[in-house]
Amino acid sequence: MENTAEKKSKLKALNPIVLLAIILVIAAIATYVVPAGVYERVLDPTTEREVVNPQSFKYIAQHPVGFFEFFMSITLGMQRAAYIIFFLFLVGGAFGVIEATGAMNACLASVVKKMGGRELVVIPVCMVIFGCGSAFAGNFEEYLVFVPLMVAVCVAMGFDSLTAIGVVFCAAASGYAGAMTNPFTVGVAQGISGLLMFSGIVFRAGVFIALITASIIYVVLYARKIKKNPELSAVHEIDLEYNSHTHATIAEAQSQGMTTRHKLVLLTFVAAIAVLVYGVLKLGFYIDELAALFVIVGIVAGIVGGLKPGEIADSFLKGCDNMLFACMVIGLCNAVIIITENASIMDTIIHSLSRLLNGLPPAISACAMFVVQDVFNVLVPSGSGQAAITMPIMAPLADVIGVTRQTAVLAFQMGDSFTNVLAPTSGEVIAALAMAKIPYGKWVKWLLPLFGIWCLIAFASLIIAVMTGFGPF
């Protein structure tokens, strides 16, 4: 009993809110230590985006964050992330209504029964789907919608919640790193670099295949180990209570069977996912359209599921409540970015990192570009934002050091992706961990071996790109 209590105490000590509070303090201290500097921003007539003039960096008077500004950054971070926060509230509300109908539990019971002995097949299938969504359409934060469902499925099948997060976000990272038509990373970076949009797609497809294969093998091997011996899971204590609740719910659902109303609710949900995929790929749907879609799903599911208006409203609010912690985490992550931007230390950091690349052999320079982008992505998790800041510097730098601009874009897109699922400033992953009640430290320890494999694949890809003159230029 004492050992269990001690473990629970340690888990509580790693609360993401506390972790982010520490990072906020470190960022504030950095504004007193790191010199302030700025690049001149100009409008690129080709892409019609504001980009950095790489020759314009200059140091300016330091203006570190004050005591009151420090706490203001929290509310400003919430405001900055308002679009994703309210998106999550609405999605959570819709799932709350769906859950109240009992359809999800009935479906889960059916899946567990039918996949008996073949549970591992679910992992590669789901990872390929998630990976392709990121590689072709730039999906990432949208996957938060699937986290509660994946956790429920993985735990019910005898895996753990780490497996569930790995299925979603290891696939997403692989898709971003080997992105073929991701408009937010490859599209922006190639536009700034003067390259033909989505050129070099065949090479990047090979990178994606290598990364998603490595990710699938890693997650499947881990899941198989946990299924054989659940006590080996680093989150066994966390999943234990959820697991017993899930098994009890599944047993109850299996005894009752799936009703016509359950099938109608699930049909509504499947139709919504189909509209979501079509809308993202063909109609340019983003957060606002997807949020509206899930509001409709919640209302329709409640009606066909037999809930009364008051029950729909109560279930919706309960679903919103489940997202509160995740939304707070996302707001705090953005507060870190607010502090570094307002103190003008962001440009200083990227200027210092880019200077380290001068004088290196081309192959090493390409790998160093990847490392620089990886580090910078901790400060700027936004792919398009990072491209706008770094590529105006990296593209002409590539010309100087003997690396093609296409290789520089490849280094950027891989550097933008891997730390997206590792850095504590990545609001989406921290939010997913909060949903699954996984301590951040447990996730980092689990992910690091795969992160190392990703980096090796990235280095190999960049060396091959340099040796083959990956272009057109």
XYZ file of C-alpha atoms in Angstrom:
473
model
C 0.000 0.000 0.000
C 2.807 2.399 0.899
C 4.559 1.670 -2.386
C 1.381 2.416 -4.362
C 0.812 5.631 -2.437
C 4.410 6.672 -3.047
C 4.038 6.054 -6.793
C 0.844 8.077 -6.921
C 2.579 10.900 -5.084
C 5.388 10.915 -7.635
C 2.900 10.959 -10.504
C 1.123 13.947 -9.005
C 4.446 15.787 -8.726
C 4.776 15.670 -12.513
C 1.536 17.557 -13.143
C 1.799 19.276 -16.558
C 0.577 22.559 -15.084
C 3.515 22.602 -12.660
C 5.928 21.681 -15.453
C 4.668 24.495 -17.659
C 4.815 26.959 -14.762
C 8.522 26.114 -14.380
C 9.071 26.596 -18.116
C 7.294 29.963 -17.922
C 9.666 31.081 -15.167
C 12.704 29.896 -17.169
C 11.464 31.808 -20.234
C 11.002 34.929 -18.120
C 14.532 34.629 -16.701
C 15.891 34.167 -20.248
C 14.511 37.590 -21.202
C 17.026 39.094 -18.720
C 19.957 36.985 -19.961
C 19.518 36.645 -23.751
C 20.172 39.900 -25.668
C 17.182 41.293 -27.546
C 17.421 41.391 -31.314
C 15.214 41.650 -34.384
C 15.145 40.823 -38.059
C 13.351 43.095 -40.487
C 10.146 41.534 -41.806
C 9.261 42.063 -45.468
C 6.391 40.918 -47.642
C 7.370 38.167 -50.084
C 5.537 39.025 -53.354
C 5.603 35.375 -54.476
C 4.014 33.794 -51.405
C 2.358 36.994 -50.079
C 3.684 36.096 -46.632
C 5.681 38.162 -44.189
C 9.205 36.728 -44.095
C 12.555 37.583 -42.548
C 15.257 39.543 -44.361
C 18.297 37.392 -43.425
C 20.728 40.319 -43.758
C 18.813 42.660 -41.455
C 19.489 41.312 -37.949
C 20.381 43.881 -35.323
C 20.505 44.010 -31.554
C 18.085 46.317 -29.790
C 17.587 47.578 -26.265
C 16.678 44.774 -23.900
C 13.156 44.836 -22.507
C 12.740 41.827 -20.221
C 9.338 40.724 -19.012
C 8.115 42.451 -15.862
C 6.347 40.935 -12.876
C 2.859 41.962 -14.013
C 3.624 41.184 -17.683
C 4.641 37.696 -16.636
C 1.164 36.972 -15.324
C -0.468 38.822 -18.224
C 1.227 36.358 -20.573
C -1.056 33.645 -19.219
C -4.264 35.373 -20.290
C -2.633 36.464 -23.557
C -1.609 32.859 -24.184
C -5.193 31.766 -23.596
C -6.413 34.386 -26.058
C -3.806 33.401 -28.623
C -4.901 29.766 -28.379
C -8.618 30.605 -28.199
C -9.343 28.973 -31.557
C -8.004 25.574 -30.493
C -9.318 25.877 -26.903
C -12.900 26.486 -27.985
C -12.537 23.862 -30.694
C -11.646 21.327 -28.003
C -14.519 22.441 -25.780
C -17.006 21.901 -28.604
C -15.482 18.574 -29.658
C -15.433 17.426 -26.038
C -19.069 18.413 -25.697
C -20.013 16.430 -28.801
C -18.207 13.357 -27.501
C -19.945 13.831 -24.162
C -23.307 13.544 -25.915
C -22.194 10.509 -27.943
C -20.928 8.811 -24.793
C -24.221 9.514 -22.997
C -26.121 7.591 -25.687
C -24.113 4.447 -24.874
C -23.258 3.950 -28.548
C -19.497 4.309 -28.103
C -19.370 1.691 -25.344
C -21.487 -0.691 -27.438
C -19.165 -0.180 -30.421
C -16.075 -0.661 -28.274
C -17.494 -3.909 -26.879
C -18.145 -5.156 -30.402
C -14.630 -4.241 -31.617
C -12.945 -5.924 -28.640
C -14.985 -9.082 -29.209
C -14.384 -9.267 -32.968
C -10.653 -8.453 -32.764
C -9.961 -11.096 -30.141
C -6.497 -12.509 -30.855
C -5.833 -9.982 -33.641
C -5.652 -6.750 -31.625
C -2.190 -5.802 -32.894
C -3.584 -5.336 -36.432
C -5.401 -2.212 -35.245
C -2.108 -0.393 -34.590
C -0.519 -0.342 -38.101
C -3.879 0.348 -39.762
C -4.584 3.367 -37.555
C -0.993 4.640 -37.770
C -0.966 4.567 -41.566
C -4.253 6.516 -41.617
C -3.029 9.135 -39.139
C 0.377 9.356 -40.837
C -1.135 9.931 -44.274
C -3.438 12.609 -42.879
C -0.385 14.515 -41.640
C 1.750 13.858 -44.720
C -0.857 14.983 -47.235
C -3.101 17.446 -45.378
C -1.010 18.650 -42.433
C -3.369 17.205 -39.812
C -2.091 17.417 -36.254
C -4.206 19.239 -33.676
C -7.280 17.691 -35.315
C -6.119 14.324 -33.947
C -6.908 15.430 -30.406
C -10.469 14.475 -31.311
C -9.458 10.802 -31.484
C -7.376 10.620 -28.294
C -10.172 9.578 -25.871
C -11.388 6.925 -28.310
C -7.879 5.537 -28.973
C -7.110 5.388 -25.239
C -10.352 3.493 -24.610
C -9.688 1.049 -27.465
C -6.034 0.414 -26.573
C -6.677 -0.087 -22.856
C -9.648 -2.349 -23.574
C -7.527 -4.477 -25.923
C -4.886 -5.047 -23.254
C -2.377 -2.385 -24.304
C -1.937 0.872 -22.373
C -2.549 4.600 -22.763
C 1.065 5.187 -23.903
C 0.343 2.918 -26.851
C -2.715 5.002 -27.694
C -0.823 8.314 -27.710
C 1.977 6.654 -29.681
C -0.449 5.392 -32.319
C -1.770 8.911 -32.891
C 1.199 11.226 -32.485
C 4.131 9.025 -33.550
C 2.227 8.547 -36.801
C 1.539 12.285 -37.025
C 5.225 13.112 -36.466
C 6.230 10.637 -39.188
C 3.713 12.231 -41.540
C 4.949 15.751 -40.858
C 8.613 14.738 -41.225
C 8.026 12.964 -44.541
C 5.277 15.332 -45.658
C 4.494 15.182 -49.349
C 1.765 17.815 -49.778
C 1.545 19.379 -46.315
C 0.616 22.995 -47.148
C 1.592 24.341 -43.713
C 5.208 23.150 -43.768
C 6.420 21.995 -47.180
C 4.142 24.392 -49.068
C 5.213 27.481 -47.107
C 8.913 26.536 -46.932
C 9.178 25.775 -50.655
C 7.334 28.975 -51.521
C 9.784 31.047 -49.459
C 12.740 29.166 -50.971
C 11.535 29.798 -54.522
C 10.954 26.104 -55.248
C 8.102 24.641 -57.266
C 5.278 23.767 -54.875
C 5.544 20.156 -53.616
C 8.525 19.387 -55.846
C 10.730 16.500 -54.647
C 7.668 14.523 -53.584
C 9.127 11.115 -54.523
C 12.159 11.513 -52.257
C 9.991 12.723 -49.380
C 7.641 9.770 -49.903
C 10.618 7.483 -49.292
C 11.426 9.386 -46.088
C 7.815 9.042 -44.940
C 7.783 5.288 -45.599
C 10.995 4.824 -43.616
C 9.718 6.885 -40.676
C 6.209 5.421 -40.488
C 7.636 1.884 -40.765
C 10.032 2.528 -37.872
C 7.226 4.068 -35.813
C 4.835 1.174 -36.442
C 7.445 -1.435 -35.525
C 8.328 0.456 -32.320
C 4.710 0.850 -31.168
C 3.700 -2.711 -32.134
C 6.650 -4.285 -30.292
C 5.877 -2.225 -27.209
C 2.158 -3.012 -27.357
C 2.843 -6.735 -27.706
C 5.138 -6.626 -24.668
C 2.507 -4.836 -22.570
C -0.246 -7.212 -23.636
C 1.854 -10.161 -22.460
C 2.823 -8.466 -19.197
C 0.732 -5.382 -18.291
C 2.848 -4.708 -15.169
C 5.725 -3.623 -17.429
C 3.761 -0.538 -18.459
C 5.079 2.715 -17.023
C 1.473 3.895 -16.671
C 0.072 0.645 -15.295
C -1.137 2.292 -12.069
C -2.800 5.086 -14.042
C -4.537 2.710 -16.441
C -5.544 0.222 -13.757
C -8.575 2.152 -12.521
C -9.561 3.130 -16.050
C -9.045 -0.448 -17.233
C -11.371 -1.927 -14.612
C -13.976 0.704 -15.405
C -13.620 0.025 -19.146
C -13.913 -3.741 -18.739
C -17.008 -3.328 -16.552
C -18.540 -0.997 -19.124
C -17.683 -3.366 -21.986
C -19.135 -6.347 -20.124
C -22.345 -4.423 -19.555
C -22.462 -3.277 -23.187
C -21.842 -6.824 -24.466
C -24.701 -8.145 -22.355
C -27.067 -5.490 -23.722
C -25.896 -5.646 -27.330
C -26.006 -2.874 -29.926
C -29.416 -1.311 -30.450
C -30.785 0.441 -33.520
C -30.290 3.797 -31.790
C -26.638 2.914 -31.121
C -26.152 2.120 -34.794
C -27.740 5.435 -35.834
C -25.441 7.363 -33.480
C -22.385 5.558 -34.824
C -23.552 6.130 -38.397
C -23.804 9.840 -37.584
C -20.257 9.800 -36.206
C -18.841 7.888 -39.206
C -20.602 10.264 -41.614
C -19.065 13.205 -39.718
C -15.567 11.715 -40.046
C -16.132 11.243 -43.783
C -17.235 14.890 -44.091
C -14.206 15.911 -41.987
C -11.746 14.102 -44.283
C -13.408 15.391 -47.461
C -13.666 18.904 -46.059
C -10.002 19.043 -45.017
C -8.709 17.589 -48.293
C -11.084 19.214 -50.805
C -12.837 22.190 -49.197
C -10.098 23.659 -47.038
C -11.853 22.938 -43.736
C -9.971 24.002 -40.647
C -10.774 24.615 -36.980
C -13.963 26.688 -37.388
C -15.556 24.346 -39.906
C -14.569 21.261 -37.911
C -15.923 22.760 -34.682
C -19.245 23.483 -36.371
C -19.283 19.944 -37.731
C -18.917 18.446 -34.255
C -21.612 20.687 -32.806
C -23.952 19.288 -35.455
C -22.787 15.762 -34.631
C -23.495 16.284 -30.931
C -27.016 17.536 -31.564
C -27.924 14.870 -34.144
C -26.368 12.067 -32.055
C -28.347 13.168 -29.018
C -31.610 13.198 -30.966
C -31.182 9.836 -32.718
C -29.755 8.380 -29.502
C -32.999 9.106 -27.680
C -31.749 11.807 -25.302
C -34.030 14.607 -24.149
C -32.991 18.245 -24.778
C -31.972 18.700 -21.146
C -29.928 15.483 -21.229
C -28.168 16.616 -24.423
C -27.248 19.922 -22.770
C -26.024 18.247 -19.567
C -23.968 15.684 -21.476
C -22.483 18.410 -23.667
C -21.363 20.411 -20.624
C -19.916 17.287 -19.024
C -17.896 16.666 -22.180
C -16.641 20.261 -22.114
C -15.579 19.784 -18.503
C -13.430 16.804 -19.541
C -11.447 19.142 -21.822
C -10.804 21.904 -19.254
C -7.424 20.616 -18.117
C -6.195 20.098 -21.696
C -7.326 23.613 -22.680
C -5.491 25.180 -19.728
C -2.333 23.364 -20.758
C -2.550 24.663 -24.334
C -3.017 28.224 -23.082
C 0.067 27.976 -20.858
C 2.164 26.625 -23.745
C 1.236 29.702 -25.754
C 2.115 31.928 -22.797
C 5.735 30.741 -23.133
C 5.778 31.871 -26.768
C 4.228 35.234 -25.803
C 7.043 35.898 -23.311
C 9.885 35.112 -25.740
C 8.312 37.108 -28.580
C 7.471 40.184 -26.518
C 11.011 40.315 -25.133
C 12.445 40.053 -28.693
C 14.770 37.160 -27.841
C 13.314 34.794 -30.458
C 15.197 36.375 -33.371
C 18.419 36.458 -31.347
C 18.207 32.732 -30.757
C 17.649 31.840 -34.411
C 20.412 34.261 -35.479
C 22.882 32.599 -33.105
C 21.901 29.108 -34.209
C 22.208 29.909 -37.925
C 25.734 31.306 -37.461
C 26.877 27.907 -36.152
C 26.357 26.387 -39.619
C 28.987 28.492 -41.405
C 32.167 26.642 -42.441
C 30.882 23.066 -42.102
C 31.077 20.377 -44.865
C 27.818 20.204 -46.885
C 26.593 16.862 -45.475
C 27.307 17.938 -41.903
C 25.776 21.352 -42.581
C 22.552 19.709 -43.762
C 22.403 17.596 -40.594
C 23.208 20.692 -38.512
C 20.315 22.511 -40.210
C 18.038 19.731 -39.016
C 19.353 20.054 -35.459
C 18.910 23.842 -35.518
C 15.341 23.493 -36.775
C 14.671 20.836 -34.118
C 15.880 23.193 -31.376
C 14.021 26.179 -32.775
C 10.809 24.186 -33.004
C 10.770 24.030 -29.205
C 10.382 27.817 -29.233
C 8.037 28.034 -32.228
C 5.854 24.892 -32.454
C 3.907 26.350 -35.402
C 5.130 24.843 -38.676
C 4.173 27.769 -40.894
C 5.449 30.246 -38.291
C 8.785 28.476 -38.081
C 9.049 28.401 -41.873
C 8.394 32.156 -42.097
C 11.147 32.882 -39.563
C 13.843 30.355 -40.475
C 13.585 29.639 -44.207
C 14.462 33.191 -45.360
C 17.726 32.583 -43.478
C 18.248 28.899 -44.260
C 17.491 29.134 -48.006
C 20.264 31.633 -48.878
C 22.549 29.954 -46.318
C 22.102 26.693 -48.229
C 23.395 28.419 -51.387
C 26.522 29.554 -49.540
C 27.422 26.238 -47.873
C 26.842 24.068 -50.963
C 23.516 22.487 -50.021
C 20.468 22.578 -52.289
C 17.477 24.601 -51.105
C 15.347 21.474 -51.449
C 17.618 19.816 -48.868
C 17.214 22.839 -46.589
C 13.427 22.438 -46.842
C 13.771 18.743 -46.006
C 15.870 19.626 -42.942
C 13.208 22.137 -41.907
C 10.239 19.792 -42.240
C 11.932 17.016 -40.258
C 13.174 19.476 -37.654
C 9.685 20.910 -37.361
C 8.088 17.528 -36.697
C 10.053 15.448 -34.200
C 10.105 17.910 -31.306
C 6.397 18.552 -31.900
C 5.739 15.333 -29.987
C 8.526 15.735 -27.429
C 8.822 19.391 -26.423
C 6.814 20.610 -23.397
C 5.846 23.676 -25.449
C 3.826 21.512 -27.856
C 0.338 22.262 -26.591
C -1.412 19.521 -28.552
C 0.708 16.649 -27.244
C 0.692 17.990 -23.682
C -3.096 18.252 -23.983
C -3.310 14.653 -25.234
C -1.194 13.481 -22.305
C -3.485 15.387 -19.955
C -6.532 13.662 -21.477
C -4.907 10.261 -20.945
C -3.574 11.295 -17.493
C -0.028 10.365 -18.572
C 2.789 12.266 -16.778
C 5.022 14.149 -19.213
C 8.162 12.462 -17.885
C 6.722 9.006 -18.585
C 5.977 10.006 -22.177
C 9.480 11.409 -22.751
C 11.125 8.258 -21.370
C 8.907 6.086 -23.592
C 9.492 8.178 -26.728
C 13.259 8.818 -26.526
C 14.414 5.535 -28.164
C 12.085 6.129 -31.128
C 13.149 9.782 -31.227
C 16.748 8.585 -31.608
C 15.740 6.268 -34.456
C 13.909 9.141 -36.163
C 17.041 11.300 -35.926
C 19.195 8.566 -37.466
C 16.745 8.258 -40.367
C 16.785 12.059 -40.734
C 20.591 12.188 -40.833
C 20.715 9.358 -43.383
C 18.059 11.060 -45.532
C 19.896 14.393 -45.486
C 23.264 12.815 -46.326
C 21.661 10.985 -49.264
C 19.995 14.264 -50.330
C 23.364 16.042 -50.339
C 25.137 13.207 -52.194
C 22.430 13.018 -54.868
C 21.965 16.775 -55.239
C 18.305 16.596 -54.183
C 16.726 19.438 -56.125
C 15.855 20.895 -58.595
C 18.135 23.354 -56.775
